[in-house]
CSV table of C-alpha atoms in Angstrom, one decimal:
chain,number,residue,atom,x,y,z
A,1,MET,CA,-7.2,21.0,155.8
A,2,THR,CA,-3.8,19.4,156.0
A,3,ASN,CA,-1.4,18.8,158.8
A,4,LYS,CA,0.3,22.1,158.0
A,5,THR,CA,-2.5,24.5,157.0
A,6,PHE,CA,-6.0,25.3,158.1
A,7,THR,CA,-8.6,26.5,155.6
A,8,LEU,CA,-9.7,30.1,155.6
A,9,ALA,CA,-13.2,28.9,156.7
A,10,THR,CA,-11.6,27.0,159.7
A,11,ARG,CA,-9.6,29.9,160.8
A,12,THR,CA,-12.4,32.5,160.3
A,13,LEU,CA,-15.0,30.5,162.2
A,14,HIS,CA,-12.5,29.6,165.0
A,15,TRP,CA,-11.6,33.2,165.6
A,16,LEU,CA,-15.1,34.6,165.2
A,17,VAL,CA,-16.6,32.1,167.6
A,18,GLY,CA,-13.7,32.3,170.0
A,19,ILE,CA,-13.8,36.1,170.3
A,20,THR,CA,-17.6,36.2,170.5
A,21,MET,CA,-17.8,33.6,173.2
A,22,LEU,CA,-14.9,35.1,175.2
A,23,SER,CA,-16.6,38.5,175.0
A,24,LEU,CA,-20.0,37.1,176.1
A,25,ILE,CA,-18.4,35.3,179.0
A,26,VAL,CA,-16.5,38.4,180.2
A,27,VAL,CA,-19.6,40.6,179.9
A,28,GLY,CA,-21.8,37.9,181.6
A,29,ILE,CA,-19.4,37.6,184.5
A,30,TYR,CA,-19.1,41.3,184.8
A,31,MET,CA,-22.9,41.7,184.6
A,32,ALA,CA,-23.6,39.1,187.3
A,33,ASN,CA,-20.8,40.1,189.7
A,34,PHE,CA,-21.4,43.8,189.6
A,35,GLU,CA,-25.2,43.7,188.9
A,36,VAL,CA,-24.9,45.8,185.7
A,37,TRP,CA,-28.2,44.8,184.3
A,38,ALA,CA,-28.1,47.5,181.6
A,39,LEU,CA,-26.0,45.1,179.6
A,40,TYR,CA,-28.5,42.2,180.0
A,41,ASP,CA,-30.4,42.9,176.7
A,42,ILE,CA,-27.2,43.3,174.7
A,43,HIS,CA,-25.8,40.1,176.2
A,44,LYS,CA,-28.9,38.1,175.5
A,45,SER,CA,-29.2,39.4,171.9
A,46,LEU,CA,-25.5,38.7,171.1
A,47,GLY,CA,-25.8,35.3,172.8
A,48,VAL,CA,-28.7,34.3,170.5
A,49,LEU,CA,-27.0,35.7,167.4
A,50,ALA,CA,-23.8,33.8,168.4
A,51,LEU,CA,-25.7,30.6,167.4
A,52,LEU,CA,-25.5,31.9,163.8
A,53,LEU,CA,-21.7,31.5,164.0
A,54,ILE,CA,-21.6,28.5,166.3
A,55,LEU,CA,-23.9,26.2,164.5
A,56,PRO,CA,-22.1,26.5,161.1
A,57,ARG,CA,-18.8,26.0,162.9
A,58,VAL,CA,-20.1,22.8,164.7
A,59,MET,CA,-21.5,21.4,161.4
A,60,TYR,CA,-18.3,22.3,159.6
A,61,ARG,CA,-16.2,20.7,162.4
A,62,LEU,CA,-18.3,17.5,162.4
A,63,ILE,CA,-18.1,17.2,158.6
A,64,GLN,CA,-14.4,18.1,158.3
A,65,GLY,CA,-13.3,16.4,161.5
A,66,PHE,CA,-11.0,17.8,164.1
A,67,PRO,CA,-7.6,19.3,163.3
A,68,THR,CA,-4.8,16.8,162.6
A,69,PRO,CA,-2.3,17.2,165.5
A,70,ASN,CA,1.2,18.1,164.7
A,71,ASN,CA,3.2,14.9,164.4
A,72,SER,CA,5.6,16.0,167.1
A,73,HIS,CA,2.9,16.1,169.8
A,74,LYS,CA,3.0,13.5,172.5
A,75,THR,CA,0.2,11.0,172.7
A,76,TRP,CA,-1.1,12.5,175.9
A,77,GLU,CA,-1.1,16.0,174.3
A,78,GLN,CA,-3.1,14.7,171.3
A,79,LYS,CA,-5.7,13.1,173.6
A,80,LEU,CA,-5.9,16.2,175.8
A,81,SER,CA,-6.3,18.3,172.6
A,82,GLN,CA,-9.2,16.1,171.4
A,83,LEU,CA,-10.8,16.4,174.8
A,84,MET,CA,-10.4,20.2,174.8
A,85,HIS,CA,-11.8,20.5,171.3
A,86,TRP,CA,-14.9,18.5,172.2
A,87,ALA,CA,-15.3,20.6,175.4
A,88,LEU,CA,-15.0,23.8,173.4
A,89,LEU,CA,-17.4,22.6,170.7
A,90,ILE,CA,-20.0,21.4,173.1
A,91,GLY,CA,-19.7,24.3,175.5
A,92,THR,CA,-20.1,26.9,172.7
A,93,VAL,CA,-23.4,25.2,171.7
A,94,LEU,CA,-24.7,24.7,175.2
A,95,MET,CA,-23.9,28.1,176.5
A,96,PRO,CA,-26.3,30.1,174.3
A,97,ILE,CA,-29.0,27.4,174.5
A,98,SER,CA,-28.9,27.3,178.3
A,99,GLY,CA,-29.0,31.1,178.3
A,100,MET,CA,-32.1,31.2,176.0
A,101,LEU,CA,-33.8,28.5,178.2
A,102,TYR,CA,-32.9,30.4,181.4
A,103,SER,CA,-34.2,33.7,180.1
A,104,GLY,CA,-37.2,32.3,178.2
A,105,PHE,CA,-38.5,29.9,180.9
A,106,GLY,CA,-37.6,32.4,183.6
A,107,GLY,CA,-40.2,34.7,182.1
A,108,TYR,CA,-37.7,37.4,181.0
A,109,GLY,CA,-38.3,36.7,177.4
A,110,VAL,CA,-35.8,36.2,174.6
A,111,ASP,CA,-35.2,39.2,172.3
A,112,ILE,CA,-32.8,40.1,169.6
A,113,PHE,CA,-32.3,43.8,169.9
A,114,GLY,CA,-36.0,44.4,170.6
A,115,PHE,CA,-37.4,41.7,168.3
A,116,SER,CA,-39.2,39.3,170.6
A,117,LEU,CA,-38.7,35.6,170.1
A,118,VAL,CA,-40.3,34.8,173.4
A,119,SER,CA,-42.3,37.4,175.2
A,120,GLU,CA,-41.8,38.4,178.9
A,121,ASN,CA,-44.3,36.9,181.3
A,122,LEU,CA,-45.5,40.0,183.1
A,123,VAL,CA,-47.8,39.2,186.0
A,124,GLY,CA,-48.9,42.2,188.0
A,125,ASP,CA,-45.9,44.3,188.8
A,126,GLY,CA,-43.3,41.5,188.2
A,127,ILE,CA,-42.1,38.8,186.0
A,128,GLU,CA,-43.1,35.2,186.6
A,129,PRO,CA,-41.3,32.1,185.2
A,130,TYR,CA,-43.1,30.1,182.6
A,131,ASN,CA,-41.7,27.0,184.2
A,132,GLU,CA,-39.8,27.3,187.5
A,133,SER,CA,-38.0,23.9,187.2
A,134,VAL,CA,-36.7,24.5,183.7
A,135,PHE,CA,-35.7,28.0,184.7
A,136,MET,CA,-33.7,26.9,187.7
A,137,ILE,CA,-32.0,24.0,185.9
A,138,SER,CA,-31.1,26.2,182.9
A,139,LYS,CA,-29.9,29.0,185.2
A,140,THR,CA,-27.6,26.7,187.0
A,141,ALA,CA,-26.5,25.0,183.8
A,142,HIS,CA,-25.7,28.4,182.2
A,143,TRP,CA,-23.5,29.3,185.2
A,144,ILE,CA,-21.7,25.9,185.3
A,145,ILE,CA,-21.2,25.8,181.6
A,146,GLY,CA,-19.9,29.3,181.6
A,147,TYR,CA,-17.2,28.5,184.1
A,148,CYS,CA,-16.4,25.2,182.5
A,149,LEU,CA,-16.1,26.8,179.1
A,150,SER,CA,-14.0,29.6,180.5
A,151,ALA,CA,-11.6,27.0,181.9
A,152,ALA,CA,-11.5,25.1,178.6
A,153,ILE,CA,-10.7,28.4,176.8
A,154,VAL,CA,-7.9,29.1,179.3
A,155,PHE,CA,-6.4,25.6,178.7
A,156,HIS,CA,-6.8,26.0,175.0
A,157,VAL,CA,-5.0,29.3,174.9
A,158,ALA,CA,-2.3,28.0,177.3
A,159,GLY,CA,-1.8,25.0,175.1
A,160,ALA,CA,-1.4,27.1,172.0
A,161,LEU,CA,1.1,29.4,173.8
A,162,LYS,CA,3.0,26.5,175.2
A,163,HIS,CA,3.4,25.0,171.7
A,164,HIS,CA,4.4,28.4,170.2
A,165,PHE,CA,6.9,29.6,172.8
A,166,ILE,CA,8.1,26.4,174.6
A,167,ASP,CA,7.9,23.7,171.9
A,168,LYS,CA,8.4,26.2,169.1
A,169,ASP,CA,6.1,24.2,166.8
A,170,ASP,CA,3.6,25.4,164.2
A,171,THR,CA,0.4,24.8,166.2
A,172,LEU,CA,-0.5,28.5,166.7
A,173,ASN,CA,0.8,29.6,163.3
A,174,ARG,CA,-1.5,27.1,161.7
A,175,MET,CA,-4.5,28.9,163.2
A,176,THR,CA,-3.2,32.4,162.4
A,177,GLY,CA,-2.5,31.5,158.8
A,178,LYS,CA,1.2,32.0,159.0
A,179,VAL,CA,2.0,28.5,157.9
């Protein structure tokens, strides 16, 4: 990766993880606000599978380092960019992990399209948490991380659009492969 171009691996992992996480967040918010629990199993399965994209991206990013900022960016923009990149990286890891802990310790099980990684904890006519404390902490964490990650995504997209349309620099073009 140079100052002008991003590798195909960087661009591919960026867009796959970004679209996956954004989709899961939108579905999660929709599910929770409108109580559309029919989407729950799909949401959980895709959330677990998202780790197959997220973990390689994190390893790649940690090995390759973060993108070199455009030289025309102000110091505060570079620092904010670093903060946002860390927030996005950490959020994309913690989101599916907190969801798995929430579902698993809550007794709901963790499945990938019917293949059970952690079975449900059926007791009588209902589901009982395996560990109430971990369940409540991870449920709260999943909610908070979801909204924080959503805000980081909004800032990330807003920054890219600002650089593209207002500053007219190559920041967005670098990630679309047009540079």
